[in-house]
Structure formats: structure tokens, C-alpha cells
mmCIF file of C-alpha atoms in Angstrom:
data_model
loop_
_atom_site.group_PDB
_atom_site.id
_atom_site.type_symbol
_atom_site.label_atom_id
_atom_site.label_comp_id
_atom_site.label_asym_id
_atom_site.label_seq_id
_atom_site.Cartn_x
_atom_site.Cartn_y
_atom_site.Cartn_z
ATOM 1 C CA MET A 1250 -13.723 33.939 -18.319
ATOM 2 C CA GLY A 1251 -12.086 30.955 -16.644
ATOM 3 C CA ILE A 1252 -12.365 29.664 -13.114
ATOM 4 C CA ARG A 1253 -9.484 30.449 -10.759
ATOM 5 C CA LEU A 1254 -8.353 27.454 -8.752
ATOM 6 C CA LYS A 1255 -5.671 27.598 -6.096
ATOM 7 C CA VAL A 1256 -3.383 24.577 -6.031
ATOM 8 C CA LYS A 1257 -1.351 23.954 -2.901
ATOM 9 C CA ASN A 1258 1.890 21.996 -3.081
ATOM 10 C CA ALA A 1259 1.810 19.436 -0.253
ATOM 11 C CA GLU A 1260 5.587 19.036 -0.271
ATOM 12 C CA MET A 1261 6.641 22.702 -0.393
ATOM 13 C CA GLY A 1262 3.617 24.432 1.132
ATOM 14 C CA LYS A 1263 3.549 26.882 -1.796
ATOM 15 C CA GLU A 1264 0.459 27.891 -3.715
ATOM 16 C CA LEU A 1265 -0.278 28.420 -7.396
ATOM 17 C CA THR A 1266 -3.379 29.912 -9.018
ATOM 18 C CA LEU A 1267 -4.571 28.288 -12.234
ATOM 19 C CA GLU A 1268 -7.134 29.783 -14.558
ATOM 20 C CA LEU A 1269 -9.129 26.917 -16.011
ATOM 21 C CA SER A 1270 -11.854 26.506 -18.563
ATOM 22 C CA PRO A 1271 -14.877 24.329 -17.661
ATOM 23 C CA ASP A 1272 -13.736 21.593 -20.079
ATOM 24 C CA GLU A 1273 -10.322 21.171 -18.505
ATOM 25 C CA THR A 1274 -9.811 18.254 -16.161
ATOM 26 C CA ILE A 1275 -8.066 17.322 -12.954
ATOM 27 C CA GLU A 1276 -5.391 15.673 -15.143
ATOM 28 C CA ASP A 1277 -4.733 19.132 -16.584
ATOM 29 C CA VAL A 1278 -4.424 20.540 -13.077
ATOM 30 C CA ILE A 1279 -1.905 17.826 -12.120
ATOM 31 C CA ASN A 1280 0.131 18.362 -15.296
ATOM 32 C CA SER A 1281 0.192 22.153 -15.021
ATOM 33 C CA ALA A 1282 1.100 22.188 -11.342
ATOM 34 C CA ALA A 1283 3.734 19.439 -11.637
ATOM 35 C CA GLU A 1284 5.325 21.253 -14.559
ATOM 36 C CA TYR A 1285 5.246 24.639 -12.825
ATOM 37 C CA TRP A 1286 7.012 23.252 -9.759
ATOM 38 C CA ASN A 1287 9.427 21.136 -11.848
ATOM 39 C CA LYS A 1288 8.287 17.961 -10.146
ATOM 40 C CA ASP A 1289 10.159 14.720 -10.677
ATOM 41 C CA SER A 1290 8.381 12.224 -12.837
ATOM 42 C CA GLY A 1291 6.117 10.425 -10.433
ATOM 43 C CA ALA A 1292 2.517 9.820 -9.551
ATOM 44 C CA TYR A 1293 0.391 12.572 -8.010
ATOM 45 C CA ILE A 1294 -3.168 12.965 -6.832
ATOM 46 C CA ILE A 1295 -5.337 16.009 -6.202
ATOM 47 C CA ARG A 1296 -7.480 16.277 -3.109
ATOM 48 C CA ARG A 1297 -10.252 18.677 -2.255
ATOM 49 C CA GLY A 1298 -11.071 18.499 1.417
ATOM 50 C CA LYS A 1299 -11.143 14.792 2.267
ATOM 51 C CA GLN A 1300 -11.891 13.673 -1.283
ATOM 52 C CA ILE A 1301 -9.457 12.420 -3.931
ATOM 53 C CA LEU A 1302 -10.581 13.898 -7.254
ATOM 54 C CA LYS A 1303 -10.704 11.621 -10.292
ATOM 55 C CA GLY A 1304 -8.236 12.499 -13.033
ATOM 56 C CA GLY A 1305 -10.850 12.565 -15.767
ATOM 57 C CA MET A 1306 -13.278 14.872 -13.983
ATOM 58 C CA LYS A 1307 -13.987 18.150 -15.730
ATOM 59 C CA ILE A 1308 -13.809 21.412 -13.829
ATOM 60 C CA SER A 1309 -17.449 22.004 -14.729
ATOM 61 C CA GLU A 1310 -18.429 18.751 -12.975
ATOM 62 C CA LEU A 1311 -16.725 19.642 -9.720
ATOM 63 C CA GLY A 1312 -18.783 22.622 -8.676
ATOM 64 C CA ILE A 1313 -15.623 24.608 -8.125
ATOM 65 C CA LEU A 1314 -15.943 28.264 -7.178
ATOM 66 C CA ASN A 1315 -13.322 30.939 -7.814
ATOM 67 C CA ASP A 1316 -10.378 30.661 -5.414
ATOM 68 C CA ASP A 1317 -11.308 27.209 -4.118
ATOM 69 C CA VAL A 1318 -8.211 25.365 -2.899
ATOM 70 C CA VAL A 1319 -7.062 21.883 -3.869
ATOM 71 C CA GLU A 1320 -3.814 20.138 -2.944
ATOM 72 C CA LEU A 1321 -1.270 18.289 -5.090
ATOM 73 C CA ILE A 1322 0.032 15.255 -3.191
ATOM 74 C CA PRO A 1323 2.729 12.791 -4.295
ATOM 75 C CA ASP A 1324 1.489 9.199 -4.478
ATOM 76 C CA PRO A 1325 4.399 7.081 -3.160
ATOM 77 C CA GLU A 1326 5.053 3.975 -5.240
ATOM 78 C CA GLY A 1327 8.177 2.532 -3.588
ATOM 79 C CA GLY A 1328 8.244 -0.562 -1.448
ATOM 80 C CA MET B 1143 -13.218 -27.133 44.529
ATOM 81 C CA GLU B 1144 -15.046 -24.533 42.445
ATOM 82 C CA GLY B 1145 -13.919 -21.602 40.291
ATOM 83 C CA THR B 1146 -10.825 -20.880 38.219
ATOM 84 C CA VAL B 1147 -7.479 -21.891 39.618
ATOM 85 C CA LEU B 1148 -4.733 -19.377 38.871
ATOM 86 C CA ARG B 1149 -1.001 -19.840 39.182
ATOM 87 C CA PRO B 1150 0.927 -16.609 39.793
ATOM 88 C CA GLY B 1151 2.706 -15.546 36.629
ATOM 89 C CA SER B 1152 0.736 -17.925 34.407
ATOM 90 C CA TYR B 1153 -0.330 -15.099 32.093
ATOM 91 C CA ASP B 1154 3.284 -14.656 31.111
ATOM 92 C CA ASP B 1155 3.413 -18.225 29.804
ATOM 93 C CA ASP B 1156 1.108 -17.368 26.921
ATOM 94 C CA ARG B 1157 2.880 -15.828 23.891
ATOM 95 C CA PHE B 1158 -0.265 -13.939 22.898
ATOM 96 C CA ASP B 1159 -1.584 -12.980 26.334
ATOM 97 C CA ARG B 1160 -1.127 -9.249 25.715
ATOM 98 C CA SER B 1161 -2.707 -9.437 22.251
ATOM 99 C CA LYS B 1162 -5.726 -11.219 23.724
ATOM 100 C CA ARG B 1163 -6.368 -8.186 25.913
ATOM 101 C CA ILE B 1164 -7.441 -6.222 22.820
ATOM 102 C CA PRO B 1165 -11.204 -6.854 22.734
ATOM 103 C CA TRP B 1166 -11.773 -6.852 18.973
ATOM 104 C CA LEU B 1167 -8.656 -8.814 18.011
ATOM 105 C CA ASP B 1168 -9.757 -12.356 17.090
ATOM 106 C CA MET B 1169 -6.667 -14.406 17.856
ATOM 107 C CA GLU B 1170 -8.333 -17.653 16.797
ATOM 108 C CA ALA B 1171 -9.184 -16.159 13.411
ATOM 109 C CA LEU B 1172 -5.624 -14.878 12.995
ATOM 110 C CA SER B 1173 -4.235 -18.314 13.772
ATOM 111 C CA ASP B 1174 -6.511 -19.870 11.143
ATOM 112 C CA SER B 1175 -5.809 -17.208 8.501
ATOM 113 C CA ARG B 1176 -3.961 -17.496 5.201
ATOM 114 C CA VAL B 1177 -2.331 -14.270 4.107
ATOM 115 C CA LEU B 1178 -0.495 -13.434 0.887
ATOM 116 C CA VAL B 1179 2.354 -10.905 0.948
ATOM 117 C CA VAL B 1180 3.472 -9.749 -2.490
ATOM 118 C CA GLY B 1181 6.950 -8.275 -2.381
ATOM 119 C CA ALA B 1182 9.699 -9.127 0.118
ATOM 120 C CA GLY B 1183 11.663 -5.891 0.030
ATOM 121 C CA ALA B 1184 11.661 -3.278 2.768
ATOM 122 C CA LEU B 1185 7.891 -3.206 3.286
ATOM 123 C CA GLY B 1186 7.686 -6.974 2.870
ATOM 124 C CA ASN B 1187 10.254 -7.554 5.635
ATOM 125 C CA GLU B 1188 8.365 -5.374 8.083
ATOM 126 C CA VAL B 1189 4.925 -6.628 7.082
ATOM 127 C CA VAL B 1190 5.858 -10.300 7.466
ATOM 128 C CA LYS B 1191 7.577 -9.584 10.796
ATOM 129 C CA ASN B 1192 4.403 -7.875 12.059
ATOM 130 C CA LEU B 1193 2.107 -10.632 10.758
ATOM 131 C CA ALA B 1194 4.212 -13.355 12.385
ATOM 132 C CA LEU B 1195 4.442 -11.541 15.724
ATOM 133 C CA SER B 1196 0.677 -10.938 15.586
ATOM 134 C CA GLY B 1197 -0.014 -14.669 15.344
ATOM 135 C CA VAL B 1198 -1.140 -15.077 11.732
ATOM 136 C CA GLY B 1199 -1.017 -18.807 11.066
ATOM 137 C CA ASP B 1200 -0.140 -19.065 7.386
ATOM 138 C CA ILE B 1201 1.837 -16.578 5.279
ATOM 139 C CA THR B 1202 2.787 -16.942 1.626
ATOM 140 C CA ILE B 1203 5.543 -14.597 0.431
ATOM 141 C CA VAL B 1204 6.133 -13.844 -3.253
ATOM 142 C CA ASP B 1205 9.210 -12.118 -4.652
ATOM 143 C CA MET B 1206 11.426 -12.739 -7.666
ATOM 144 C CA ASP B 1207 14.457 -10.747 -6.533
ATOM 145 C CA HIS B 1208 17.692 -11.338 -4.624
ATOM 146 C CA VAL B 1209 19.282 -9.243 -1.871
ATOM 147 C CA VAL B 1210 21.733 -6.423 -2.650
ATOM 148 C CA LEU B 1211 23.800 -4.446 -0.179
ATOM 149 C CA SER B 1212 21.714 -1.283 -0.546
ATOM 150 C CA ASN B 1213 18.699 -3.176 0.897
ATOM 151 C CA LEU B 1214 20.373 -3.424 4.283
ATOM 152 C CA ASN B 1215 19.420 0.041 5.592
ATOM 153 C CA ARG B 1216 15.799 -1.059 5.988
ATOM 154 C CA CYS B 1217 15.413 -4.856 5.861
ATOM 155 C CA LEU B 1218 15.273 -6.704 9.177
ATOM 156 C CA PHE B 1219 15.783 -10.204 7.782
ATOM 157 C CA PHE B 1220 18.716 -9.540 5.412
ATOM 158 C CA ARG B 1221 22.418 -9.639 6.267
ATOM 159 C CA GLY B 1222 25.600 -8.685 4.431
ATOM 160 C CA HIS B 1223 26.374 -12.289 3.529
ATOM 161 C CA ASP B 1224 22.905 -12.612 1.950
ATOM 162 C CA ALA B 1225 23.886 -9.861 -0.480
ATOM 163 C CA GLN B 1226 27.211 -11.550 -1.246
ATOM 164 C CA GLN B 1227 25.491 -14.886 -1.832
ATOM 165 C CA LYS B 1228 22.595 -13.289 -3.732
ATOM 166 C CA GLY B 1229 20.081 -14.868 -1.374
ATOM 167 C CA MET B 1230 16.482 -14.806 -2.546
ATOM 168 C CA LYS B 1231 14.349 -12.319 -0.644
ATOM 169 C CA ALA B 1232 11.207 -14.436 -0.318
ATOM 170 C CA GLN B 1233 13.150 -17.360 1.158
ATOM 171 C CA LEU B 1234 15.114 -15.197 3.603
ATOM 172 C CA VAL B 1235 12.013 -13.390 4.865
ATOM 173 C CA ALA B 1236 10.238 -16.730 5.338
ATOM 174 C CA ASP B 1237 13.231 -18.148 7.244
ATOM 175 C CA GLY B 1238 13.466 -15.073 9.452
ATOM 176 C CA ALA B 1239 9.766 -15.027 10.276
ATOM 177 C CA LYS B 1240 9.831 -18.761 11.080
ATOM 178 C CA ASP B 1241 12.505 -18.012 13.636
ATOM 179 C CA LEU B 1242 10.255 -15.353 15.225
ATOM 180 C CA PHE B 1243 7.130 -17.529 15.342
ATOM 181 C CA PRO B 1244 7.882 -21.222 14.692
ATOM 182 C CA GLU B 1245 4.194 -22.235 14.707
ATOM 183 C CA CYS B 1246 3.530 -20.065 11.656
ATOM 184 C CA ARG B 1247 3.406 -21.824 8.306
ATOM 185 C CA LEU B 1248 5.553 -19.851 5.863
ATOM 186 C CA THR B 1249 5.619 -20.510 2.131
ATOM 187 C CA PRO B 1250 8.138 -18.578 0.045
ATOM 188 C CA TRP B 1251 7.556 -18.379 -3.698
ATOM 189 C CA VAL B 1252 10.529 -17.176 -5.730
ATOM 190 C CA GLY B 1253 9.137 -15.822 -8.946
ATOM 191 C CA ARG B 1254 6.858 -13.244 -10.515
ATOM 192 C CA VAL B 1255 3.469 -12.750 -8.937
ATOM 193 C CA GLU B 1256 2.008 -13.173 -12.434
ATOM 194 C CA ASP B 1257 3.261 -16.797 -12.404
ATOM 195 C CA MET B 1258 2.169 -17.580 -8.852
ATOM 196 C CA PRO B 1259 0.631 -21.071 -8.618
ATOM 197 C CA PHE B 1260 -1.442 -20.413 -5.498
ATOM 198 C CA PRO B 1261 -5.182 -19.860 -5.941
ATOM 199 C CA TRP B 1262 -6.167 -16.329 -4.910
ATOM 200 C CA PRO B 1263 -9.467 -17.343 -3.272
ATOM 201 C CA GLY B 1264 -7.463 -19.339 -0.723
ATOM 202 C CA PHE B 1265 -6.270 -16.146 0.974
ATOM 203 C CA GLN B 1266 -8.241 -14.025 3.425
ATOM 204 C CA VAL B 1267 -6.227 -10.889 2.726
ATOM 205 C CA VAL B 1268 -3.453 -9.770 0.352
ATOM 206 C CA LEU B 1269 -0.791 -7.256 1.358
ATOM 207 C CA GLY B 1270 0.968 -5.371 -1.419
ATOM 208 C CA CYS B 1271 4.587 -4.444 -0.672
ATOM 209 C CA LEU B 1272 5.504 -3.581 -4.249
ATOM 210 C CA ASP B 1273 7.653 -0.992 -5.939
ATOM 211 C CA ASN B 1274 5.897 -0.362 -9.236
ATOM 212 C CA VAL B 1275 2.488 0.515 -10.614
ATOM 213 C CA MET B 1276 2.289 -2.424 -13.035
ATOM 214 C CA ALA B 1277 2.608 -5.094 -10.337
ATOM 215 C CA ARG B 1278 0.186 -3.161 -8.122
ATOM 216 C CA LEU B 1279 -2.420 -3.159 -10.877
ATOM 217 C CA HIS B 1280 -1.993 -6.904 -11.379
ATOM 218 C CA VAL B 1281 -2.418 -7.725 -7.681
ATOM 219 C CA ASN B 1282 -5.283 -5.255 -7.347
ATOM 220 C CA ALA B 1283 -7.169 -6.778 -10.291
ATOM 221 C CA HIS B 1284 -6.766 -10.377 -9.106
ATOM 222 C CA SER B 1285 -7.659 -9.570 -5.511
ATOM 223 C CA TYR B 1286 -10.751 -7.631 -6.562
ATOM 224 C CA HIS B 1287 -11.840 -10.310 -9.033
ATOM 225 C CA HIS B 1288 -11.626 -12.985 -6.342
ATOM 226 C CA ALA B 1289 -13.186 -10.726 -3.669
ATOM 227 C CA VAL B 1290 -10.078 -10.864 -1.483
ATOM 228 C CA PRO B 1291 -9.392 -7.636 0.476
ATOM 229 C CA TYR B 1292 -6.170 -5.926 -0.582
ATOM 230 C CA VAL B 1293 -4.024 -3.651 1.594
ATOM 231 C CA ASP B 1294 -1.485 -1.765 -0.508
ATOM 232 C CA GLY B 1295 1.491 0.113 0.906
ATOM 233 C CA GLY B 1296 3.884 2.540 -0.753
ATOM 234 C CA THR B 1297 6.783 4.731 0.369
ATOM 235 C CA ASP B 1298 9.030 7.422 -1.053
ATOM 236 C CA GLY B 1299 11.544 8.878 1.360
ATOM 237 C CA PHE B 1300 9.665 10.130 4.403
ATOM 238 C CA ARG B 1301 6.294 9.886 2.645
ATOM 239 C CA GLY B 1302 4.043 6.880 2.513
ATOM 240 C CA LYS B 1303 0.514 5.685 1.929
ATOM 241 C CA VAL B 1304 -1.759 2.768 2.749
ATOM 242 C CA GLN B 1305 -4.854 1.983 0.709
ATOM 243 C CA VAL B 1306 -7.443 -0.541 1.829
ATOM 244 C CA VAL B 1307 -9.476 -2.157 -0.944
ATOM 245 C CA LEU B 1308 -12.595 -3.974 0.209
ATOM 246 C CA PRO B 1309 -14.389 -5.766 -2.642
ATOM 247 C CA PRO B 1310 -17.075 -5.986 -3.861
ATOM 248 C CA ASP B 1311 -18.341 -2.560 -2.793
ATOM 249 C CA GLY B 1312 -15.296 -0.368 -2.315
ATOM 250 C CA PRO B 1313 -13.216 1.460 -4.903
ATOM 251 C CA CYS B 1314 -10.041 -0.307 -5.985
ATOM 252 C CA LEU B 1315 -6.484 0.878 -6.498
ATOM 253 C CA GLN B 1316 -7.061 1.586 -10.170
ATOM 254 C CA CYS B 1317 -10.003 3.901 -9.366
ATOM 255 C CA GLY B 1318 -7.607 6.369 -7.762
ATOM 256 C CA MET B 1319 -5.044 6.375 -10.556
ATOM 257 C CA ASN B 1320 -4.691 9.040 -13.221
ATOM 258 C CA GLY B 1321 -2.448 10.025 -16.116
ATOM 259 C CA SER B 1322 0.572 10.569 -13.858
ATOM 260 C CA HIS B 1323 0.477 6.882 -12.881
ATOM 261 C CA GLN B 1324 0.114 5.925 -16.524
ATOM 262 C CA ARG B 1325 3.170 8.006 -17.442
ATOM 263 C CA ILE B 1326 5.296 6.124 -14.893
ATOM 264 C CA LEU B 1327 4.273 2.887 -16.571
ATOM 265 C CA GLU B 1328 5.105 4.197 -20.016
ATOM 266 C CA LYS B 1329 8.420 5.598 -18.895
ATOM 267 C CA ARG B 1330 9.620 2.461 -17.170
ATOM 268 C CA PHE B 1331 8.746 -0.060 -19.836
ATOM 269 C CA SER B 1332 11.134 0.218 -22.742
ATOM 270 C CA CYS B 1333 9.842 -2.840 -24.625
ATOM 271 C CA THR B 1334 7.167 -5.493 -24.338
ATOM 272 C CA GLY B 1335 7.029 -9.206 -24.866
ATOM 273 C CA SER B 1336 7.952 -12.260 -22.839
ATOM 274 C CA ASP B 1337 11.245 -10.784 -21.692
ATOM 275 C CA VAL B 1338 10.190 -7.325 -20.624
ATOM 276 C CA SER B 1339 12.987 -4.978 -19.666
ATOM 277 C CA PHE B 1340 12.297 -1.749 -17.886
ATOM 278 C CA PHE B 1341 14.035 1.165 -16.307
ATOM 279 C CA MET B 1342 13.413 1.402 -12.575
ATOM 280 C CA PRO B 1343 14.473 4.704 -11.042
ATOM 281 C CA LYS B 1344 15.885 4.432 -7.520
ATOM 282 C CA MET B 1345 13.709 6.008 -4.869
ATOM 283 C CA ALA B 1346 14.705 7.382 -1.500
ATOM 284 C CA ALA B 1347 13.922 4.810 1.186
ATOM 285 C CA GLU B 1348 14.637 4.486 4.892
ATOM 286 C CA ILE B 1349 13.464 2.320 7.739
ATOM 287 C CA THR B 1350 11.357 4.666 9.881
ATOM 288 C CA THR B 1351 8.817 5.400 7.148
ATOM 289 C CA THR B 1352 8.911 1.774 6.046
ATOM 290 C CA SER B 1353 8.122 0.706 9.620
ATOM 291 C CA VAL B 1354 5.215 3.130 9.966
ATOM 292 C CA ILE B 1355 3.603 2.158 6.673
ATOM 293 C CA ALA B 1356 4.084 -1.592 7.220
ATOM 294 C CA ALA B 1357 2.616 -1.311 10.717
ATOM 295 C CA ILE B 1358 -0.480 0.438 9.388
ATOM 296 C CA GLN B 1359 -0.829 -2.154 6.614
ATOM 297 C CA VAL B 1360 -0.747 -5.026 9.075
ATOM 298 C CA ARG B 1361 -3.079 -3.286 11.508
ATOM 299 C CA GLU B 1362 -5.637 -2.944 8.707
ATOM 300 C CA ALA B 1363 -5.139 -6.618 7.825
ATOM 301 C CA LEU B 1364 -5.741 -7.593 11.459
ATOM 302 C CA LYS B 1365 -9.049 -5.705 11.389
ATOM 303 C CA ILE B 1366 -10.092 -7.551 8.233
ATOM 304 C CA LEU B 1367 -9.034 -10.946 9.615
ATOM 305 C CA SER B 1368 -10.888 -10.211 12.867
ATOM 306 C CA GLN B 1369 -14.064 -9.521 10.845
ATOM 307 C CA ARG B 1370 -13.949 -5.808 11.649
ATOM 308 C CA PRO B 1371 -13.724 -4.188 8.191
ATOM 309 C CA ASP B 1372 -15.952 -1.433 9.601
ATOM 310 C CA MET B 1373 -12.858 -0.180 11.443
ATOM 311 C CA CYS B 1374 -10.697 -0.013 8.317
ATOM 312 C CA ILE B 1375 -9.254 3.083 6.680
ATOM 313 C CA ARG B 1376 -11.598 4.435 4.016
ATOM 314 C CA ASN B 1377 -9.925 4.678 1.609
ATOM 315 C CA VAL B 1378 -6.316 5.896 1.619
ATOM 316 C CA LEU B 1379 -4.059 7.101 4.412
ATOM 317 C CA PHE B 1380 -1.281 9.473 3.366
ATOM 318 C CA TYR B 1381 1.647 9.880 5.751
ATOM 319 C CA ASP B 1382 4.139 12.738 5.803
ATOM 320 C CA GLY B 1383 7.001 11.812 8.104
ATOM 321 C CA GLU B 1384 8.786 15.145 7.729
ATOM 322 C CA ARG B 1385 5.851 17.002 9.249
ATOM 323 C CA GLY B 1386 4.680 14.086 11.394
ATOM 324 C CA GLU B 1387 1.214 14.303 9.833
ATOM 325 C CA SER B 1388 -1.217 11.877 8.299
ATOM 326 C CA MET B 1389 -4.625 12.197 6.695
ATOM 327 C CA VAL B 1390 -7.266 9.797 5.454
ATOM 328 C CA LEU B 1391 -8.780 10.600 2.068
ATOM 329 C CA GLU B 1392 -11.911 9.170 0.521
ATOM 330 C CA MET B 1393 -12.424 8.182 -3.076
ATOM 331 C CA GLU B 1394 -15.204 6.815 -5.254
ATOM 332 C CA LYS B 1395 -15.392 3.957 -7.703
ATOM 333 C CA SER B 1396 -14.370 5.069 -11.153
ATOM 334 C CA GLU B 1397 -16.833 4.500 -13.975
ATOM 335 C CA GLY B 1398 -13.949 3.789 -16.317
ATOM 336 C CA CYS B 1399 -12.376 1.161 -14.082
ATOM 337 C CA GLN B 1400 -12.369 -2.270 -15.683
ATOM 338 C CA ASN B 1401 -12.336 -4.058 -12.313
ATOM 339 C CA HIS B 1402 -15.914 -3.149 -11.494
ATOM 340 C CA PRO B 1403 -17.792 -1.379 -14.256
ATOM 341 C CA ILE B 1404 -20.763 0.527 -12.921
ATOM 342 C CA MET B 1405 -23.967 -0.485 -14.682
#
């Protein structure tokens, strides 16, 4: 049984629920959410509360509980 | 006769009188500071304008590019004839800032930051006004290696961010990057070698977000130059101009980051 994680889209305000295995990572969350919302190619980060989560972190390392909410935020690279 | 003698209106004879009324702002330190600005595009224009008006004494500006007409919706120091004459951005920003604050020493360097001849340890702070991940990583690595604080800015439409990197203890730019940043790099670079060509997608850009982000960048730099890094953003401020919101997010050093491996 996987862990359900709610991902909020910072740009659209919409929410997506992902079912994740403990070995999956924040990178997987970014990829799945960006693909689901047909995001343009660009850089994104995931935050939980006030913390930016590292891309390589496994779900099992994050102490995530079912239905915890994280947010997908675009990382602006223009100047 | 004892005591201070005041002439009515004398406060208005001092260019920086109003700045000096901010208790923590060290105007003497700003005047003695050397600052490096990498990138003289939209953010670079605003950042150098703010640094010059704030009284920073020495600004080096690096950019390899020339002005095009589509820059003119957000660049204070560029004019239509600069686009026609393919004026170099670094030179034009330096000339414009000199006009604003003639006592400031401005050094434009037209070229790639990778070829910059100035020693990094000579700067008290570096401001990144770049438009791609590769250049950001280069500036981040050199700043961190030489223990020079780095204030990076980025925009995309009405969104923006400012990250403050305070070596040797704080996380760096690379610590916050993930596979989505790596994919941008891979997508843009179509070949490697001495004459690298790459595809650079055009991003939405306008002046109000540019102004906000550049102002925050320079404010953070002023804190660093005034020896008040304790007041700085830790670690990244994200700005959403459509909603009129901003938030500060924290991050940790990454164990896999080559700039400061954790023992």
C-alpha cells in the first residue's frame, strides 16, 4: 500500500493526489505532477511548509503521512 | 561658541542624507564596497541603478551581449538607437549608472563571465542577474569557493525569486536544484566544445516584476555590505506578482553538492 500525497499547483491552485511507494523520490513527485498538468519545460521545486525538499529525498525519509500536502512551485530562471 | 551650528536646509545638500537616517545602513561601508553584477539585462539594469543610487562605490558589470529592441520594455538604460547600433549592454549600463552617481567607479566587462579577468576575492558581494542555469552554477561555484556572498535573482513573467547564498555555512544555489533544472541544461545545450551553441527559449518578462526582484536583491546586498547578514533572507524568497504574495522558504545543504561536501 502506497502513501497518498497531495500536490498543490502553485500557479493554478489545483490539487492532485499521488500514490507513492517509499522508494520514490521528490524528483518523481515533480515529474509526475509536471506531466499531469502539462507544464512547460522549466525548473520546479517542491515545498512542504517552509522547507524546500531535496530532489533526491525518498518518500520514506520525509516522514510523510497520508494526505500530507506539498506544493509544486516554478523556479524562475529568467533575468 | 559651543555646540553644532546648523544652517537651515543643510540636510538637503547631502545626497545620502535620507539613506543615513536608516540606522543599520552603513553608508561608509557601501562607499568603500566593490560589487560584481553578472548580467546586464533587465535585472542587471535595475540592480545597477539601485546600487548606484544607494551609494555603492565600485561596481563591475559583466555581460557578453548587445541590446535588441525587445529589451526596451524593461531596461532603464537602453534606448532604441542602442538596439540599432548593437550597443553592448555592460557598457551602456555602466554609462547610465555613472550619469546617476558620478562618484561611483563603474567597470564594464564585455565578455563571458567564465573569461572574466577580475579576481573574485576582490568583491564583497556578487549579484546574479542571469538568464540560464549554467551561468548561475558557474557564478555560484566561484562565489562559494572564494567565500563571497551571492545574491541570485530570477524572473518569469509575474513570478520571481531571490536566493541569498552566504558561504561558508549556508546552502548554495546548487543545493536547491533538482532534475528539472538539469533537464533545462540538457535541453538548451545542443553541442559542447569551445564554440557552444544552445537553444534559449524566450521567457515572458516585464518591468514590474523585474523591479521588485532587483530591489529585493539589492536590499539583501545592502544588508551584507552593512555587516548585517543576520537580517538576510534565509534562504529563498519566491514572489507571485499575480496574487501579490511572497514567501520565504528554507533549504539545507545538499550532501551531493560539490561546492561544500559534508564530511
